[in-house]
mmCIF file of C-alpha atoms in Angstrom:
data_model
loop_
_atom_site.group_PDB
_atom_site.id
_atom_site.type_symbol
_atom_site.label_atom_id
_atom_site.label_comp_id
_atom_site.label_asym_id
_atom_site.label_seq_id
_atom_site.Cartn_x
_atom_site.Cartn_y
_atom_site.Cartn_z
ATOM 1 C CA MET N 235 -5.537 -15.303 -23.677
ATOM 2 C CA ARG N 236 -5.339 -18.794 -22.329
ATOM 3 C CA ILE N 237 -2.716 -20.037 -19.848
ATOM 4 C CA GLU N 238 -2.376 -23.679 -18.876
ATOM 5 C CA ASN N 239 -0.507 -25.731 -16.287
ATOM 6 C CA VAL N 240 -0.514 -23.168 -13.534
ATOM 7 C CA LYS N 241 -1.305 -23.438 -9.868
ATOM 8 C CA ILE N 242 -4.153 -20.955 -9.424
ATOM 9 C CA VAL N 243 -4.103 -19.214 -6.015
ATOM 10 C CA ASP N 244 -7.089 -17.172 -4.925
ATOM 11 C CA PRO N 245 -7.472 -15.832 -1.383
ATOM 12 C CA PHE N 246 -10.187 -18.445 -0.788
ATOM 13 C CA PHE N 247 -9.234 -21.471 -2.890
ATOM 14 C CA THR N 248 -6.497 -23.169 -4.830
ATOM 15 C CA VAL N 249 -6.469 -25.133 -8.108
ATOM 16 C CA GLU N 250 -3.388 -27.298 -7.948
ATOM 17 C CA ASN N 251 -3.023 -27.460 -11.738
ATOM 18 C CA GLY N 252 -5.345 -25.510 -13.942
ATOM 19 C CA TRP N 253 -6.050 -23.262 -16.942
ATOM 20 C CA ILE N 254 -7.393 -19.728 -17.142
ATOM 21 C CA GLU N 255 -8.856 -17.676 -19.995
ATOM 22 C CA PHE N 256 -9.177 -13.890 -19.969
ATOM 23 C CA ASP N 257 -9.314 -10.746 -22.050
ATOM 24 C CA ASP N 258 -9.423 -7.514 -19.991
ATOM 25 C CA LYS N 259 -11.380 -9.481 -17.369
ATOM 26 C CA ILE N 260 -11.190 -13.109 -16.267
ATOM 27 C CA ASN N 261 -13.619 -15.213 -18.301
ATOM 28 C CA SER N 262 -13.215 -18.721 -16.966
ATOM 29 C CA PHE N 263 -10.827 -21.174 -15.365
ATOM 30 C CA GLY N 264 -10.685 -24.818 -14.371
ATOM 31 C CA SER N 265 -8.528 -27.756 -13.382
ATOM 32 C CA MET N 266 -6.591 -30.056 -15.652
ATOM 33 C CA SER N 267 -4.303 -33.077 -15.388
ATOM 34 C CA GLY N 268 -0.612 -32.743 -15.232
ATOM 35 C CA LYS N 269 1.753 -30.709 -13.055
ATOM 36 C CA ALA N 270 1.739 -26.946 -12.687
ATOM 37 C CA LYS N 271 4.831 -25.118 -14.036
ATOM 38 C CA SER N 272 4.278 -21.903 -12.150
ATOM 39 C CA ILE N 273 1.978 -20.120 -9.716
ATOM 40 C CA LEU N 274 -0.727 -17.683 -10.847
ATOM 41 C CA MET N 275 -2.034 -15.158 -8.325
ATOM 42 C CA PRO N 276 -3.999 -11.943 -8.442
ATOM 43 C CA GLY N 277 -1.645 -8.998 -9.144
ATOM 44 C CA PHE N 278 -0.178 -7.474 -6.046
ATOM 45 C CA ILE N 279 -1.505 -4.081 -4.877
ATOM 46 C CA ASP N 280 0.774 -1.595 -3.045
ATOM 47 C CA THR N 281 -1.366 1.092 -1.415
ATOM 48 C CA HIS N 282 1.563 2.879 0.237
ATOM 49 C CA VAL N 283 4.677 3.531 -1.842
ATOM 50 C CA HIS N 284 6.574 6.729 -2.629
ATOM 51 C CA GLY N 285 8.477 5.648 -5.722
ATOM 52 C CA GLY N 286 11.369 3.513 -6.947
ATOM 53 C CA SER N 287 13.918 3.091 -9.673
ATOM 54 C CA GLY N 288 15.242 6.581 -8.960
ATOM 55 C CA TYR N 289 11.884 8.380 -8.966
ATOM 56 C CA ASP N 290 9.591 9.852 -6.328
ATOM 57 C CA PHE N 291 5.985 10.774 -6.916
ATOM 58 C CA MET N 292 6.802 14.274 -5.597
ATOM 59 C CA ASP N 293 9.355 14.852 -8.392
ATOM 60 C CA ASP N 294 8.811 17.609 -10.954
ATOM 61 C CA SER N 295 9.126 15.086 -13.720
ATOM 62 C CA ILE N 296 8.984 11.273 -13.884
ATOM 63 C CA ASP N 297 9.798 8.735 -16.556
ATOM 64 C CA PHE N 298 6.550 6.855 -16.042
ATOM 65 C CA GLU N 299 7.382 4.015 -18.439
ATOM 66 C CA ASN N 300 10.482 3.245 -16.423
ATOM 67 C CA LEU N 301 8.642 3.514 -13.120
ATOM 68 C CA GLU N 302 5.820 1.319 -14.331
ATOM 69 C CA ARG N 303 8.293 -1.365 -15.418
ATOM 70 C CA HIS N 304 9.754 -1.198 -11.912
ATOM 71 C CA PHE N 305 6.433 -1.970 -10.317
ATOM 72 C CA PHE N 306 5.492 -4.669 -12.791
ATOM 73 C CA SER N 307 8.889 -6.327 -12.193
ATOM 74 C CA MET N 308 7.754 -6.988 -8.586
ATOM 75 C CA GLY N 309 4.373 -8.323 -9.647
ATOM 76 C CA VAL N 310 2.606 -5.138 -8.569
ATOM 77 C CA THR N 311 -0.290 -4.352 -10.901
ATOM 78 C CA SER N 312 -1.970 -1.602 -8.882
ATOM 79 C CA VAL N 313 -0.365 1.279 -6.981
ATOM 80 C CA LEU N 314 -1.569 4.159 -4.860
ATOM 81 C CA ALA N 315 1.092 6.839 -5.500
ATOM 82 C CA THR N 316 1.942 8.175 -2.079
ATOM 83 C CA THR N 317 2.768 11.785 -1.400
ATOM 84 C CA LEU N 318 4.705 13.433 1.422
ATOM 85 C CA THR N 319 4.157 16.384 3.719
ATOM 86 C CA ALA N 320 4.962 19.320 1.384
ATOM 87 C CA PRO N 321 3.548 22.680 0.252
ATOM 88 C CA LEU N 322 -0.044 22.212 -0.981
ATOM 89 C CA ASP N 323 0.791 23.337 -4.511
ATOM 90 C CA LYS N 324 3.431 20.614 -4.744
ATOM 91 C CA ILE N 325 0.989 17.954 -3.481
ATOM 92 C CA ASN N 326 -1.585 19.096 -6.037
ATOM 93 C CA ARG N 327 1.006 18.942 -8.790
ATOM 94 C CA ALA N 328 1.800 15.316 -7.832
ATOM 95 C CA ILE N 329 -1.915 14.471 -8.005
ATOM 96 C CA ASP N 330 -2.196 16.127 -11.423
ATOM 97 C CA MET N 331 0.758 14.121 -12.772
ATOM 98 C CA ILE N 332 -0.868 10.813 -11.763
ATOM 99 C CA ARG N 333 -4.191 11.931 -13.243
ATOM 100 C CA LYS N 334 -2.554 12.743 -16.573
ATOM 101 C CA ARG N 335 -0.676 9.445 -16.622
ATOM 102 C CA ARG N 336 -3.918 7.556 -16.000
ATOM 103 C CA SER N 337 -5.474 9.388 -18.911
ATOM 104 C CA SER N 338 -2.603 8.701 -21.296
ATOM 105 C CA ASN N 339 -2.010 5.028 -20.422
ATOM 106 C CA PRO N 340 -4.989 2.759 -19.704
ATOM 107 C CA PHE N 341 -2.567 0.035 -18.602
ATOM 108 C CA THR N 342 -0.777 2.052 -15.954
ATOM 109 C CA PRO N 343 -0.663 0.518 -12.498
ATOM 110 C CA PHE N 344 -1.323 3.913 -10.906
ATOM 111 C CA GLU N 345 -4.881 3.607 -9.589
ATOM 112 C CA GLY N 346 -4.978 6.691 -7.361
ATOM 113 C CA ILE N 347 -3.348 8.664 -4.603
ATOM 114 C CA HIS N 348 -2.467 8.056 -0.954
ATOM 115 C CA LEU N 349 -1.941 11.415 0.784
ATOM 116 C CA GLU N 350 0.472 10.877 3.668
ATOM 117 C CA GLY N 351 0.291 14.247 5.436
ATOM 118 C CA PRO N 352 0.448 17.176 5.792
ATOM 119 C CA PHE N 353 -2.042 16.806 8.692
ATOM 120 C CA ILE N 354 0.291 14.883 11.014
ATOM 121 C CA SER N 355 1.956 15.201 14.393
ATOM 122 C CA PRO N 356 5.375 16.842 14.717
ATOM 123 C CA LYS N 357 6.045 14.383 17.586
ATOM 124 C CA HIS N 358 5.989 11.390 15.206
ATOM 125 C CA ILE N 359 7.291 13.135 12.104
ATOM 126 C CA GLY N 360 9.339 10.167 10.809
ATOM 127 C CA ALA N 361 10.834 11.079 7.431
ATOM 128 C CA GLN N 362 8.315 13.898 6.780
ATOM 129 C CA ASN N 363 9.282 17.544 6.597
ATOM 130 C CA PRO N 364 7.989 19.423 9.724
ATOM 131 C CA ASP N 365 8.082 22.794 7.919
ATOM 132 C CA PHE N 366 4.932 21.963 6.009
ATOM 133 C CA ILE N 367 2.688 20.387 8.644
ATOM 134 C CA LEU N 368 -0.866 21.812 8.763
ATOM 135 C CA LYS N 369 -3.802 21.513 11.125
ATOM 136 C CA GLY N 370 -6.499 19.179 9.909
ATOM 137 C CA ASN N 371 -9.582 21.260 9.211
ATOM 138 C CA VAL N 372 -12.033 21.368 6.359
ATOM 139 C CA ASP N 373 -10.677 24.648 4.915
ATOM 140 C CA ASN N 374 -7.163 23.135 4.564
ATOM 141 C CA LEU N 375 -8.451 19.796 3.282
ATOM 142 C CA LYS N 376 -10.529 21.411 0.550
ATOM 143 C CA LYS N 377 -7.343 22.901 -0.911
ATOM 144 C CA ILE N 378 -6.245 19.388 -1.773
ATOM 145 C CA ILE N 379 -9.397 17.296 -2.000
ATOM 146 C CA ASP N 380 -11.898 19.461 -3.896
ATOM 147 C CA GLY N 381 -11.780 18.308 -7.545
ATOM 148 C CA ASN N 382 -9.638 15.299 -6.618
ATOM 149 C CA GLU N 383 -12.265 13.153 -4.868
ATOM 150 C CA ASP N 384 -12.139 10.615 -7.649
ATOM 151 C CA ILE N 385 -8.428 9.940 -7.381
ATOM 152 C CA VAL N 386 -7.538 10.353 -3.690
ATOM 153 C CA LYS N 387 -8.193 6.997 -1.994
ATOM 154 C CA ILE N 388 -6.453 7.310 1.393
ATOM 155 C CA MET N 389 -5.391 10.157 3.628
ATOM 156 C CA THR N 390 -2.955 9.489 6.501
ATOM 157 C CA MET N 391 -3.441 11.939 9.348
ATOM 158 C CA ALA N 392 -3.041 12.342 13.115
ATOM 159 C CA PRO N 393 -6.502 12.381 14.713
ATOM 160 C CA GLU N 394 -5.363 14.624 17.594
ATOM 161 C CA GLU N 395 -4.265 17.247 15.019
ATOM 162 C CA CYS N 396 -7.650 17.200 13.243
ATOM 163 C CA ASP N 397 -11.139 18.295 14.089
ATOM 164 C CA GLU N 398 -14.170 16.055 13.801
ATOM 165 C CA ASP N 399 -15.550 17.946 10.781
ATOM 166 C CA SER N 400 -12.408 17.140 8.805
ATOM 167 C CA ILE N 401 -12.915 13.405 9.335
ATOM 168 C CA LEU N 402 -16.595 13.625 8.323
ATOM 169 C CA TYR N 403 -15.657 15.655 5.277
ATOM 170 C CA LEU N 404 -13.213 12.996 4.033
ATOM 171 C CA GLN N 405 -15.671 10.220 4.696
ATOM 172 C CA SER N 406 -18.341 12.110 2.715
ATOM 173 C CA LYS N 407 -15.911 11.916 -0.222
ATOM 174 C CA SER N 408 -15.453 8.146 0.246
ATOM 175 C CA ILE N 409 -11.806 8.624 1.181
ATOM 176 C CA THR N 410 -10.279 6.189 3.672
ATOM 177 C CA VAL N 411 -9.020 7.999 6.763
ATOM 178 C CA SER N 412 -5.861 6.291 8.019
ATOM 179 C CA VAL N 413 -4.218 7.042 11.388
ATOM 180 C CA GLY N 414 -0.488 7.572 11.178
ATOM 181 C CA HIS N 415 2.367 9.830 12.243
ATOM 182 C CA SER N 416 0.267 10.378 15.327
ATOM 183 C CA ASP N 417 0.802 10.987 19.019
ATOM 184 C CA SER N 418 -2.794 10.046 19.793
ATOM 185 C CA THR N 419 -3.692 8.342 23.068
ATOM 186 C CA TYR N 420 -6.030 5.386 22.988
ATOM 187 C CA GLU N 421 -8.854 7.545 24.276
ATOM 188 C CA GLN N 422 -8.302 10.200 21.616
ATOM 189 C CA PHE N 423 -8.253 7.508 18.905
ATOM 190 C CA GLN N 424 -11.505 5.954 20.181
ATOM 191 C CA LYS N 425 -13.365 9.159 19.454
ATOM 192 C CA PHE N 426 -12.457 8.873 15.795
ATOM 193 C CA TYR N 427 -12.844 5.060 15.753
ATOM 194 C CA ARG N 428 -16.501 5.686 16.728
ATOM 195 C CA LEU N 429 -16.784 7.893 13.652
ATOM 196 C CA GLY N 430 -15.642 4.991 11.508
ATOM 197 C CA VAL N 431 -11.864 5.530 11.299
ATOM 198 C CA LYS N 432 -10.540 1.945 10.948
ATOM 199 C CA HIS N 433 -7.258 2.065 9.122
ATOM 200 C CA MET N 434 -3.693 2.458 10.377
ATOM 201 C CA THR N 435 -0.653 3.571 8.367
ATOM 202 C CA HIS N 436 2.510 1.406 8.656
ATOM 203 C CA PHE N 437 1.313 -0.134 11.899
ATOM 204 C CA CYS N 438 3.673 0.369 14.886
ATOM 205 C CA ASN N 439 5.847 2.860 13.046
ATOM 206 C CA ALA N 440 5.464 6.618 13.751
ATOM 207 C CA MET N 441 2.682 6.134 16.303
ATOM 208 C CA THR N 442 2.193 5.880 20.074
ATOM 209 C CA PRO N 443 3.540 2.526 21.263
ATOM 210 C CA LEU N 444 1.958 -0.064 23.515
ATOM 211 C CA HIS N 445 2.397 0.604 27.264
ATOM 212 C CA HIS N 446 0.728 -1.199 30.133
ATOM 213 C CA ARG N 447 -0.859 2.014 31.470
ATOM 214 C CA GLU N 448 -1.591 3.598 28.056
ATOM 215 C CA ILE N 449 -2.004 1.206 25.196
ATOM 216 C CA GLY N 450 -1.813 3.947 22.596
ATOM 217 C CA LEU N 451 -2.321 3.326 18.885
ATOM 218 C CA VAL N 452 -0.460 0.042 18.782
ATOM 219 C CA GLY N 453 -2.736 -1.246 21.532
ATOM 220 C CA ALA N 454 -5.754 0.064 19.648
ATOM 221 C CA GLY N 455 -4.716 -1.849 16.561
ATOM 222 C CA PHE N 456 -4.450 -5.083 18.483
ATOM 223 C CA LEU N 457 -7.587 -4.566 20.549
ATOM 224 C CA ASN N 458 -9.935 -3.690 17.647
ATOM 225 C CA GLU N 459 -10.117 -6.564 15.183
ATOM 226 C CA ASP N 460 -11.993 -4.528 12.560
ATOM 227 C CA ILE N 461 -9.105 -2.100 11.930
ATOM 228 C CA ASP N 462 -7.070 -2.481 8.701
ATOM 229 C CA LEU N 463 -3.389 -2.568 9.562
ATOM 230 C CA GLU N 464 -0.723 -1.713 7.010
ATOM 231 C CA ILE N 465 2.457 -3.719 7.622
ATOM 232 C CA ILE N 466 5.903 -3.307 6.053
ATOM 233 C CA PRO N 467 7.306 -6.857 5.907
ATOM 234 C CA ASP N 468 10.941 -5.880 5.344
ATOM 235 C CA GLU N 469 11.919 -7.271 8.805
ATOM 236 C CA ILE N 470 13.382 -3.830 9.572
ATOM 237 C CA HIS N 471 10.362 -1.633 10.234
ATOM 238 C CA LEU N 472 8.851 -4.659 12.006
ATOM 239 C CA ASN N 473 11.163 -7.453 13.095
ATOM 240 C CA LYS N 474 10.179 -11.073 12.664
ATOM 241 C CA ASP N 475 8.803 -11.386 16.168
ATOM 242 C CA MET N 476 6.507 -8.353 15.804
ATOM 243 C CA LEU N 477 5.359 -9.535 12.391
ATOM 244 C CA SER N 478 4.568 -12.937 13.913
ATOM 245 C CA LEU N 479 2.684 -11.285 16.768
ATOM 246 C CA ILE N 480 0.565 -9.267 14.365
ATOM 247 C CA LEU N 481 -0.149 -12.283 12.191
ATOM 248 C CA LYS N 482 -1.091 -14.335 15.226
ATOM 249 C CA PHE N 483 -3.502 -11.912 16.905
ATOM 250 C CA HIS N 484 -4.981 -9.801 14.087
ATOM 251 C CA PRO N 485 -7.432 -11.172 11.497
ATOM 252 C CA HIS N 486 -5.704 -11.713 8.154
ATOM 253 C CA ASP N 487 -8.617 -10.147 6.292
ATOM 254 C CA ARG N 488 -7.676 -6.879 8.074
ATOM 255 C CA ILE N 489 -3.968 -6.835 7.218
ATOM 256 C CA ILE N 490 -2.543 -5.070 4.143
ATOM 257 C CA ALA N 491 1.039 -5.629 3.017
ATOM 258 C CA ILE N 492 2.771 -2.465 1.799
ATOM 259 C CA THR N 493 6.341 -1.422 1.057
ATOM 260 C CA ASP N 494 6.458 2.331 1.887
ATOM 261 C CA ALA N 495 9.311 2.185 -0.614
ATOM 262 C CA MET N 496 11.211 5.288 -1.694
ATOM 263 C CA ARG N 497 13.145 6.224 -4.833
ATOM 264 C CA ALA N 498 16.198 4.078 -4.037
ATOM 265 C CA THR N 499 14.281 0.834 -4.362
ATOM 266 C CA GLY N 500 15.907 -1.295 -7.039
ATOM 267 C CA LEU N 501 19.090 0.794 -6.960
ATOM 268 C CA LYS N 502 22.472 0.577 -5.216
ATOM 269 C CA ASP N 503 23.312 1.702 -1.676
ATOM 270 C CA GLY N 504 24.180 5.392 -1.444
ATOM 271 C CA GLN N 505 22.840 8.893 -0.764
ATOM 272 C CA TYR N 506 19.307 9.781 -1.862
ATOM 273 C CA ASP N 507 16.571 12.320 -1.246
ATOM 274 C CA LEU N 508 13.125 12.008 0.314
ATOM 275 C CA GLY N 509 10.970 15.125 0.521
ATOM 276 C CA GLY N 510 14.057 17.310 0.622
ATOM 277 C CA LEU N 511 15.628 15.239 3.409
ATOM 278 C CA LYS N 512 18.917 13.418 2.890
ATOM 279 C CA VAL N 513 18.659 9.657 3.111
ATOM 280 C CA THR N 514 21.405 7.066 3.340
ATOM 281 C CA VAL N 515 20.582 3.577 2.006
ATOM 282 C CA SER N 516 22.726 0.776 3.372
ATOM 283 C CA GLY N 517 22.102 -2.884 4.146
ATOM 284 C CA LYS N 518 18.470 -2.853 2.932
ATOM 285 C CA ALA N 519 17.569 0.078 5.169
ATOM 286 C CA ALA N 520 16.952 3.740 4.312
ATOM 287 C CA ARG N 521 17.659 6.181 7.181
ATOM 288 C CA LEU N 522 17.931 9.897 7.874
ATOM 289 C CA SER N 523 21.086 11.276 9.470
ATOM 290 C CA ASN N 524 19.457 10.923 12.914
ATOM 291 C CA GLY N 525 18.941 7.188 12.347
ATOM 292 C CA SER N 526 15.172 7.393 11.733
ATOM 293 C CA LEU N 527 13.888 5.048 9.025
ATOM 294 C CA ALA N 528 13.003 6.926 5.823
ATOM 295 C CA GLY N 529 10.665 4.622 4.042
ATOM 296 C CA SER N 530 12.041 1.340 2.753
ATOM 297 C CA VAL N 531 13.793 -0.166 -0.255
ATOM 298 C CA LEU N 532 11.658 -3.310 -0.046
ATOM 299 C CA LYS N 533 10.579 -5.049 -3.252
ATOM 300 C CA TYR N 534 6.970 -6.149 -2.903
ATOM 301 C CA ASN N 535 7.498 -9.773 -3.902
ATOM 302 C CA GLU N 536 10.431 -10.070 -1.504
ATOM 303 C CA GLY N 537 8.207 -8.842 1.336
ATOM 304 C CA LEU N 538 5.749 -11.622 0.508
ATOM 305 C CA LYS N 539 8.579 -14.136 0.555
ATOM 306 C CA ASN N 540 9.465 -12.908 4.088
ATOM 307 C CA LEU N 541 5.896 -13.429 5.208
ATOM 308 C CA GLU N 542 5.774 -16.929 3.684
ATOM 309 C CA GLY N 543 8.869 -17.628 5.792
ATOM 310 C CA LEU N 544 6.791 -16.775 8.877
ATOM 311 C CA GLY N 545 4.239 -19.397 7.956
ATOM 312 C CA LEU N 546 1.624 -17.667 5.778
ATOM 313 C CA SER N 547 0.089 -19.814 3.039
ATOM 314 C CA LEU N 548 -0.179 -18.635 -0.552
ATOM 315 C CA ASN N 549 -3.892 -18.065 -0.011
ATOM 316 C CA GLU N 550 -3.232 -15.871 3.014
ATOM 317 C CA LEU N 551 -0.559 -13.985 1.101
ATOM 318 C CA SER N 552 -3.046 -13.404 -1.752
ATOM 319 C CA MET N 553 -5.500 -12.057 0.872
ATOM 320 C CA ILE N 554 -3.137 -9.424 2.274
ATOM 321 C CA SER N 555 -1.442 -8.495 -1.031
ATOM 322 C CA SER N 556 -4.412 -8.358 -3.367
ATOM 323 C CA PHE N 557 -7.927 -8.844 -1.982
ATOM 324 C CA ASN N 558 -7.691 -6.633 1.122
ATOM 325 C CA PRO N 559 -5.986 -3.666 -0.573
ATOM 326 C CA SER N 560 -8.387 -3.909 -3.555
ATOM 327 C CA LYS N 561 -11.152 -2.847 -1.197
ATOM 328 C CA ILE N 562 -9.224 0.367 -0.436
ATOM 329 C CA VAL N 563 -8.409 1.099 -4.096
ATOM 330 C CA LYS N 564 -12.099 0.684 -5.082
ATOM 331 C CA GLY N 565 -11.301 0.382 -8.779
ATOM 332 C CA GLY N 566 -13.785 -2.344 -9.669
ATOM 333 C CA PRO N 567 -13.709 -6.079 -8.958
ATOM 334 C CA SER N 568 -10.058 -7.139 -8.559
ATOM 335 C CA GLY N 569 -7.879 -9.098 -6.183
ATOM 336 C CA ARG N 570 -9.419 -12.459 -6.891
ATOM 337 C CA ILE N 571 -9.298 -15.120 -9.585
ATOM 338 C CA LEU N 572 -12.999 -15.167 -10.547
ATOM 339 C CA PRO N 573 -14.968 -14.519 -13.721
ATOM 340 C CA GLY N 574 -15.693 -10.800 -14.096
ATOM 341 C CA TYR N 575 -12.712 -9.690 -12.060
ATOM 342 C CA ALA N 576 -9.932 -7.640 -13.618
ATOM 343 C CA ALA N 577 -7.338 -9.735 -15.438
ATOM 344 C CA ASP N 578 -4.561 -8.291 -13.335
ATOM 345 C CA VAL N 579 -2.551 -11.439 -12.656
ATOM 346 C CA VAL N 580 1.042 -12.412 -11.950
ATOM 347 C CA LEU N 581 2.914 -15.612 -12.605
ATOM 348 C CA ILE N 582 5.644 -16.429 -10.084
ATOM 349 C CA ASP N 583 7.863 -19.345 -9.281
ATOM 350 C CA GLY N 584 8.051 -21.103 -5.927
ATOM 351 C CA ASN N 585 10.657 -18.603 -4.720
ATOM 352 C CA PHE N 586 8.474 -15.531 -5.481
ATOM 353 C CA ASN N 587 10.517 -14.589 -8.546
ATOM 354 C CA VAL N 588 8.192 -12.759 -10.949
ATOM 355 C CA LEU N 589 7.871 -14.456 -14.350
ATOM 356 C CA THR N 590 5.049 -12.755 -16.225
ATOM 357 C CA VAL N 591 2.603 -9.977 -15.419
ATOM 358 C CA PHE N 592 -0.737 -9.038 -17.008
ATOM 359 C CA LYS N 593 -2.568 -5.764 -16.502
ATOM 360 C CA LYS N 594 -6.193 -5.738 -17.793
ATOM 361 C CA GLY N 595 -5.270 -8.822 -19.772
ATOM 362 C CA ARG N 596 -2.341 -7.192 -21.507
ATOM 363 C CA LYS N 597 1.121 -8.713 -20.977
ATOM 364 C CA VAL N 598 3.104 -5.875 -19.392
ATOM 365 C CA LEU N 599 6.100 -7.953 -18.281
ATOM 366 C CA GLU N 600 7.565 -10.689 -20.467
ATOM 367 C CA GLY N 601 8.661 -13.777 -18.639
ATOM 368 C CA GLY N 602 9.236 -17.496 -18.835
#
């Protein structure tokens, strides 16, 4: 495949008007005369998303072709299917469904699993079900992880609810430990930070806030520049000012844009379900009856448009939407426009409307 007259945007460089050739991987690219008709970027990677288009990864059955089209329509070429706090057999069933889909469709965007819970704090439960919370110990972890080490990429957990051996166990399996839904103090977090825990789930949300006498997890995220921070750029979970603050003070190579989107994404306002909890979607927000946010209905490309509005360049957006999350997915070279990297690319216009999407060089979304 050869594409011409595109503005090529990599996290580290730009070709104002160029051409690119690829099969399943990128072969070569270069500049050419003329004016670019669209923008070509590495495919977006959502490492924290619960579903969309009416489906949740915890459902008993999923129309995967429909759900895959949903993600491709937003320019997302790689997804970590994210689970919820639930009975262990239900979590394992969700993992098995993703494994089977990966085996049956080599062009699926589902690259692995993000386990959000059940080893979390009841004090920062968010839209998780408190009935199924467990203590984080190796015996409980093995009931999910053993046999699934190849597909589980991230586990969100509350450090104060887990013992040290559980962290070491996950790290021995090359699984990223992410702090979230946690009531941890800064001092408690530092113990696990010294063990190498350097990732935070939906930063600022469902964690101890910043206070001038106890900086908590939000303070830890700002103070330690080597922590990867997930951000939800819907301007609801984090308003514009907080997003601007994070972008100003935290290195961009340590920020990962996510959606935390739930099944209602792409659908109309109304009543929906998340992990057995009733959710009302209205005005671009999904909330439980008590007013707590219940994931988002953010479309990935629209989140990037919001961030561009806060001053991020296309290169910086490519960094936080592709290159940074690719290091968490660990699925081979991706997230850049370089020879040998996966030909997972998206063509967009200047307003972040998605035109065409390729997964492993195959056109999975027809566009202009």
